[in-house]
Coordinates of C-alpha atoms in Angstrom, one line a residue:
X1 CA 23.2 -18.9 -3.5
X2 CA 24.8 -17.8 -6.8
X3 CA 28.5 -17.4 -7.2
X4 CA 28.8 -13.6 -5.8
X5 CA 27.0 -14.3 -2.6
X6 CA 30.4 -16.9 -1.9
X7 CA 32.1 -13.6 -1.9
X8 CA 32.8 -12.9 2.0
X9 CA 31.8 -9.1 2.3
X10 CA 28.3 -10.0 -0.3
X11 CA 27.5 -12.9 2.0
X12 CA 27.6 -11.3 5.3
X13 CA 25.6 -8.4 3.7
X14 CA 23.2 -10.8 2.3
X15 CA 22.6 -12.2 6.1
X16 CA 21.9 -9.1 7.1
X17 CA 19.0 -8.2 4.4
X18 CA 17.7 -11.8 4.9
X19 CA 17.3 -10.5 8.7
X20 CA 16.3 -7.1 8.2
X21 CA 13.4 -8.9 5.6
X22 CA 12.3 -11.1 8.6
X23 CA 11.5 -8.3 10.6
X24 CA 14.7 -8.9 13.0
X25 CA 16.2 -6.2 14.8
X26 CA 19.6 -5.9 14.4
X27 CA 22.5 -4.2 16.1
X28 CA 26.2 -3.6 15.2
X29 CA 27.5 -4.9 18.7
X30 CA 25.5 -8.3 17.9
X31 CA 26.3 -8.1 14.1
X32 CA 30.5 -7.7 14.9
X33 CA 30.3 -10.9 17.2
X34 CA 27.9 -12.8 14.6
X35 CA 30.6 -12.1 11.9
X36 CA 34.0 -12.2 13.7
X37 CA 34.0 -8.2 12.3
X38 CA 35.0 -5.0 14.1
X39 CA 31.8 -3.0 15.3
X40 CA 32.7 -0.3 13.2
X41 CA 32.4 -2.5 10.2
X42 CA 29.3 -3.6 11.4
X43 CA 28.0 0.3 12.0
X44 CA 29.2 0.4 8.4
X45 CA 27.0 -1.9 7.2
X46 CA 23.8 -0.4 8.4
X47 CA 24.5 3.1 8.3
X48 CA 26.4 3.2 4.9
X49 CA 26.3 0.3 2.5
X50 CA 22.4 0.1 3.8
X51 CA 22.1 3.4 3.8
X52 CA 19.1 3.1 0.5
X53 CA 17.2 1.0 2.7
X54 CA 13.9 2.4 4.5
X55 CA 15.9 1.7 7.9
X56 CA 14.0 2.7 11.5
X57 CA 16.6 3.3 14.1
X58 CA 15.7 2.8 17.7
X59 CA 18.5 3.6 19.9
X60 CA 21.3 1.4 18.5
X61 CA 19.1 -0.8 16.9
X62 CA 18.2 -1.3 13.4
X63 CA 14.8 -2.5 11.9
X64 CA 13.4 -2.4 8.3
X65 CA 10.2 -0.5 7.9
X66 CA 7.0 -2.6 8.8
X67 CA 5.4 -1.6 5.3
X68 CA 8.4 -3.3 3.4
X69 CA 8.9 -6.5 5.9
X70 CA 9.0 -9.7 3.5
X71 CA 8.8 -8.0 0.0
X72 CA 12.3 -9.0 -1.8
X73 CA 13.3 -12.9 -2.5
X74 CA 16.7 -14.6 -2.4
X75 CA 17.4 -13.4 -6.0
X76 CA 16.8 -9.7 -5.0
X77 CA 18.4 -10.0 -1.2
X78 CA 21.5 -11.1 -3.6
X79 CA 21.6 -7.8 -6.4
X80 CA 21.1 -5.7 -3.3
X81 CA 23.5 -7.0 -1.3
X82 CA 26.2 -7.2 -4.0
X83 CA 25.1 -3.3 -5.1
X84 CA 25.8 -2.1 -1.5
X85 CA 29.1 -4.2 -1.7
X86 CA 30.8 -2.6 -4.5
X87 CA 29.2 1.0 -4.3
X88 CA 31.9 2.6 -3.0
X89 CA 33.7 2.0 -6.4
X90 CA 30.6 3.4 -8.5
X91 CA 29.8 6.6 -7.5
X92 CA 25.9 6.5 -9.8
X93 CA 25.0 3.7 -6.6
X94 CA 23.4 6.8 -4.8
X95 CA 21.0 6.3 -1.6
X96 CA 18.3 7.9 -4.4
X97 CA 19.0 5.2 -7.1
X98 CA 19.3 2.2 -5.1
X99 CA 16.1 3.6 -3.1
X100 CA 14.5 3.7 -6.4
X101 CA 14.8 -0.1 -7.6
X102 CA 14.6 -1.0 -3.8
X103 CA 11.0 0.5 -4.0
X104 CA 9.8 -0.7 -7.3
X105 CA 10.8 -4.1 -6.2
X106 CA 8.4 -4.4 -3.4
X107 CA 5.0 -2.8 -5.3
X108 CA 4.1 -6.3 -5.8
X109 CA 3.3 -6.7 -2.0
X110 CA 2.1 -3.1 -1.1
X111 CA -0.8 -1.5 -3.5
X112 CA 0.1 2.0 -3.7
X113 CA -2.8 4.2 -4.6
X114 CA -1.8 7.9 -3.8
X115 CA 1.7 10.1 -3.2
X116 CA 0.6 10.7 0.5
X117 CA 0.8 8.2 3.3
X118 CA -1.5 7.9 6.3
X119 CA 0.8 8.0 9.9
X120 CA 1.3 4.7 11.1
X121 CA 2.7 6.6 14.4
X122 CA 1.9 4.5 17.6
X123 CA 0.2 1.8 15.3
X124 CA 3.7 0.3 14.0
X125 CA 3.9 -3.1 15.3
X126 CA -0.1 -3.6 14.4
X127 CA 0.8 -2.9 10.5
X128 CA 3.9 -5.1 11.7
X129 CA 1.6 -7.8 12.9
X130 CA -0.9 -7.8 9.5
X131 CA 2.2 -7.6 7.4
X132 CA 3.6 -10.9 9.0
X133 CA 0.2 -12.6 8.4
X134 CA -0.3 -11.5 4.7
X135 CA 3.6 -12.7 3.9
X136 CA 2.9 -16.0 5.7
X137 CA -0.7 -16.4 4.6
X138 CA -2.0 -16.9 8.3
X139 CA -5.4 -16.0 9.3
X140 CA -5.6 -13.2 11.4
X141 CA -8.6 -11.8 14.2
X142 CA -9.3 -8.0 15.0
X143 CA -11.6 -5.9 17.0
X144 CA -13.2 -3.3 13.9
X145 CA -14.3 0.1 15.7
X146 CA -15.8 2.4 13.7
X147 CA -16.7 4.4 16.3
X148 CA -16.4 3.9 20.5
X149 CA -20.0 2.1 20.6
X150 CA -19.5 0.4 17.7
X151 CA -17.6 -2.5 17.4
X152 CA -17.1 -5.5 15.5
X153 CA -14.9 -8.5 16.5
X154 CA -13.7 -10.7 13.0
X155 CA -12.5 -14.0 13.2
X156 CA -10.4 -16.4 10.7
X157 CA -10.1 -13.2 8.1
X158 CA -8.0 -14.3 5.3
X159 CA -5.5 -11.2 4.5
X160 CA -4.3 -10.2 1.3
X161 CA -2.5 -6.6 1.2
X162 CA -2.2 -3.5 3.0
X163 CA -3.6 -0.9 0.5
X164 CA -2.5 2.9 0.0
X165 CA -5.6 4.5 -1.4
X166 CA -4.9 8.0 -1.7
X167 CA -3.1 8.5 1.7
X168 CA -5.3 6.1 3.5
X169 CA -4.3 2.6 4.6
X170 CA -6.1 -0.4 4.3
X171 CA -6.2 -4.1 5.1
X172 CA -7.8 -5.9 1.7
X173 CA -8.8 -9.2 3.1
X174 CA -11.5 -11.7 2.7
X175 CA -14.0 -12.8 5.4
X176 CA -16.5 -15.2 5.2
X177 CA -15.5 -15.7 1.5
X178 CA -16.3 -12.3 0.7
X179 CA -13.7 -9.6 -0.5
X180 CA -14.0 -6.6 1.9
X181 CA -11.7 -3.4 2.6
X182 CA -10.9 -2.5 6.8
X183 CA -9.8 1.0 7.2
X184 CA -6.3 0.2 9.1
X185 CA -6.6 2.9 11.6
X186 CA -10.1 1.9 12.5
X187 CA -8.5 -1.7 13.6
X188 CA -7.5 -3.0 17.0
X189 CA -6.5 -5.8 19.0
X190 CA -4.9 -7.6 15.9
X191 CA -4.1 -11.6 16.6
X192 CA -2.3 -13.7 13.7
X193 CA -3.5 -16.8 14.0
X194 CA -1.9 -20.7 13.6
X195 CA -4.6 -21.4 11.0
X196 CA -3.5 -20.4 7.2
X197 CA -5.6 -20.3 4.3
X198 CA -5.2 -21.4 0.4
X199 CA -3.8 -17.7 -1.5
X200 CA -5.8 -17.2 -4.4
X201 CA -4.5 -15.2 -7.3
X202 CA -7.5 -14.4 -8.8
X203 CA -8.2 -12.2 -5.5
X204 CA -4.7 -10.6 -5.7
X205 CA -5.4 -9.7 -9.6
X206 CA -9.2 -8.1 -8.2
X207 CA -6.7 -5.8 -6.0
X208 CA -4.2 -5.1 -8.4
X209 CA -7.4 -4.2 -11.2
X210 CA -9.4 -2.1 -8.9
X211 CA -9.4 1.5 -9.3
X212 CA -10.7 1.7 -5.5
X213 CA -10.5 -0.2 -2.2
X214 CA -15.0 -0.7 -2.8
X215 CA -14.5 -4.7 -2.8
X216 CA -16.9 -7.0 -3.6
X217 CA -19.7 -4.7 -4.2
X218 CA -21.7 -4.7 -7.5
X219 CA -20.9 -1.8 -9.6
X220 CA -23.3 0.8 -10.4
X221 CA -22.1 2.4 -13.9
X222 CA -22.7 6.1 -13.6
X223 CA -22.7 8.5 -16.5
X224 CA -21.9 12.1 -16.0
X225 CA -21.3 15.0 -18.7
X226 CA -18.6 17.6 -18.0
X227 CA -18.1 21.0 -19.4
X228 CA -15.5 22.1 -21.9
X229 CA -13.9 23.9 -18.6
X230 CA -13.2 21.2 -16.7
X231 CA -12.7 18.6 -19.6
X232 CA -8.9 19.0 -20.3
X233 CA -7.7 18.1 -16.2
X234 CA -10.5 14.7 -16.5
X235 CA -8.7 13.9 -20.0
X236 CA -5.3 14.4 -18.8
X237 CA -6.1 11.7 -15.7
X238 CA -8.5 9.2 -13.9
X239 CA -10.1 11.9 -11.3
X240 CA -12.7 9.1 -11.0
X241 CA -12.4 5.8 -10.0
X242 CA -12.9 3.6 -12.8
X243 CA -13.3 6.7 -15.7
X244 CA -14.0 6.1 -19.0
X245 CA -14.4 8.8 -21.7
X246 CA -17.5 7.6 -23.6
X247 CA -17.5 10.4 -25.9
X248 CA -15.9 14.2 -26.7
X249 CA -18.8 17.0 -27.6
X250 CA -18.6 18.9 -30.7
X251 CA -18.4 22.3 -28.1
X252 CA -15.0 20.9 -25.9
X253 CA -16.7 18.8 -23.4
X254 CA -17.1 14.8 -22.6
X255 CA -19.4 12.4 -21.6
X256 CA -17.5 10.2 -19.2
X257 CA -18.5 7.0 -17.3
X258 CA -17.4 5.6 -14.0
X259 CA -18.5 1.6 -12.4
X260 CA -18.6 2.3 -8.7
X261 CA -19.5 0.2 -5.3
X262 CA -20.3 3.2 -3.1
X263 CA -21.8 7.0 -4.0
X264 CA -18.5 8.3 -2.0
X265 CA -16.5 7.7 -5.3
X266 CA -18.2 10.2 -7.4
X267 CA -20.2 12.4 -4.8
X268 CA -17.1 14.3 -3.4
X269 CA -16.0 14.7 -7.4
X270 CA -18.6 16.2 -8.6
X271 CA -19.4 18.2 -5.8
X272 CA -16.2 20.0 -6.2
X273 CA -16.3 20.6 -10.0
X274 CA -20.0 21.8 -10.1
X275 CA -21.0 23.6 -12.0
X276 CA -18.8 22.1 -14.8
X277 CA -20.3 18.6 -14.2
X278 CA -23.7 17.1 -14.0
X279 CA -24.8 13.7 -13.4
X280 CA -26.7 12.4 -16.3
X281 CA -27.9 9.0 -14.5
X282 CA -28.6 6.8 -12.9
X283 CA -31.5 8.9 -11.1
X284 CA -31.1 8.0 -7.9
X285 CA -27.4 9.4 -7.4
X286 CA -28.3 12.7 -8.9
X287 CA -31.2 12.7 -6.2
X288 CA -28.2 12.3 -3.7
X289 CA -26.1 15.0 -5.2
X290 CA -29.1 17.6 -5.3
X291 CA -30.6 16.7 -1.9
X292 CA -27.0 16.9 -0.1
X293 CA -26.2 20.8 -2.0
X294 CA -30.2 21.8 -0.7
X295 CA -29.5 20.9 2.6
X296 CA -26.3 22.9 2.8
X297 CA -28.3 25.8 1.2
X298 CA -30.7 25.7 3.9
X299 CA -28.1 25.8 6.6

């Protein structure tokens, strides 16, 4: 440990995040023995100088959140342990600032893809369970249910990240050698298993490049022309997965281009801005479109 985790108040609060990182459960009763402190010191700890963290309490107990277990190393368990030491004397160590650099340091584990979260309500210690797996790189077993007749049991999956794609969780995994996305609320009966696998990087840098959570499926380039109307909001931002502005019209408008695995990135899209866009090809996804909007008509 470096030289300011020897300091007596930065150690103890060092062994604390190093606990709270493992998934422990921690209590101020347990803490004040552990420590030779009073409990109030302890209560003080968790409550206070910990007060930035993403903390679940359960009674008297304390417990990190499940989407965060594992994310910080000994360098960063030593900055934010020494921050929550000496923020009493610096009043800019808010709850909101240290939150901030507490969150950007654990990106690297979660991929983020939307402001909105999915409720992990009554699914905690599943997301708990996958999170373990995917820090310790053990292969993991779950029952898929897509709906109550149809299930799917997976063995030996190799998981990579929990993914946030617009408000939805995900597990990003790879089964069979094959790179595949498993809607997290669709999952059951999870089992980490003693096997682990070999982590490679070049799957983690598919995850982090990937507009969408369509995994190993060939891309289908689409090509759609939107009106001068609509062009300033899909110039401003990505509203399609993998967009590309191929080329501005003389009148305002665009020609943009997006490489999708599955219709459901662009359908939805379109849909919504019609009648400022039109899909120029390929043939068969315009088919879709205008088949889908005759069958409403006829309804």
């Amino acid at each position: 440990m470096s030289k300011a985790a020897h300091d007596p108040l930065v150690f103890r609060l060092c062994q604390i995040l190093v606990k709270l990182n493992q998934g422990e459960e921690l209590d101020a009763k347990s803490l004040a023995e552990e420590f030779n402190i009073s409990i109030r010191t302890a209560q003080r700890d968790l409550s206070e100088r910990f007060g930035y963290l993403p903390l679940e309490k359960n009674g008297t107990r304390y417990r990190l959140d499940p989407a965060c277990l594992g994310k910080i190393g000994l360098k960063d368990i030593e900055r934010f342990a020494s921050l929550a030491g000496v923020r009493g004397l610096f009043p800019s160590l808010s709850n909101d600032f240290l939150r901030d650099i507490f969150d950007n340091r654990i990106q690297s584990a979660l991929l983020i893809k939307g402001q909105h979260y999915e409720s992990l309500e009554g699914r905690e210690e599943l997301f708990r369970r996958l999170e373990r797996a995917i820090v310790k790189r053990c292969c993991v077993s779950f029952v898929f249910c897509k709906t109550e007749s149809r299930k799917k049991h997976y063995q030996n999956v190799e998981p990579y990240k929990m993914v946030n794609h617009r408000g939805v969780w995900y597990l990003a995994a790879r089964d069979a050698g094959q790179l595949k996305t498993f809607g997290f609320s669709h999952i059951e009966q999870v089992q980490v298993l003693e096997q682990g696998f070999d982590f490679d990087p070049t799957v983690e840098k598919i995850l982090i490049e990937e507009d969408g959570i369509w995994l190993g499926k060939d891309k289908v380039k689409v090509m759609i022309q939107v009106d001068k109307e609509a062009a300033i909001h899909f110039k401003r931002r990505k509203l399609i997965n993998n967009q590309v502005i191929e080329k501005e019209l003389e009148e305002g408008g665009l020609i943009i281009s997006a490489l999708i695995g599955h219709t459901k990135q662009v359908l939805p899209i379109v849909r919504y801005w019609i009648p400022h866009l039109r899909i120029i090809s390929p043939e068969d996804i315009r088919s879709e479109l205008e088949l889908g909007l005759a069958a409403y008509l006829d309804k």
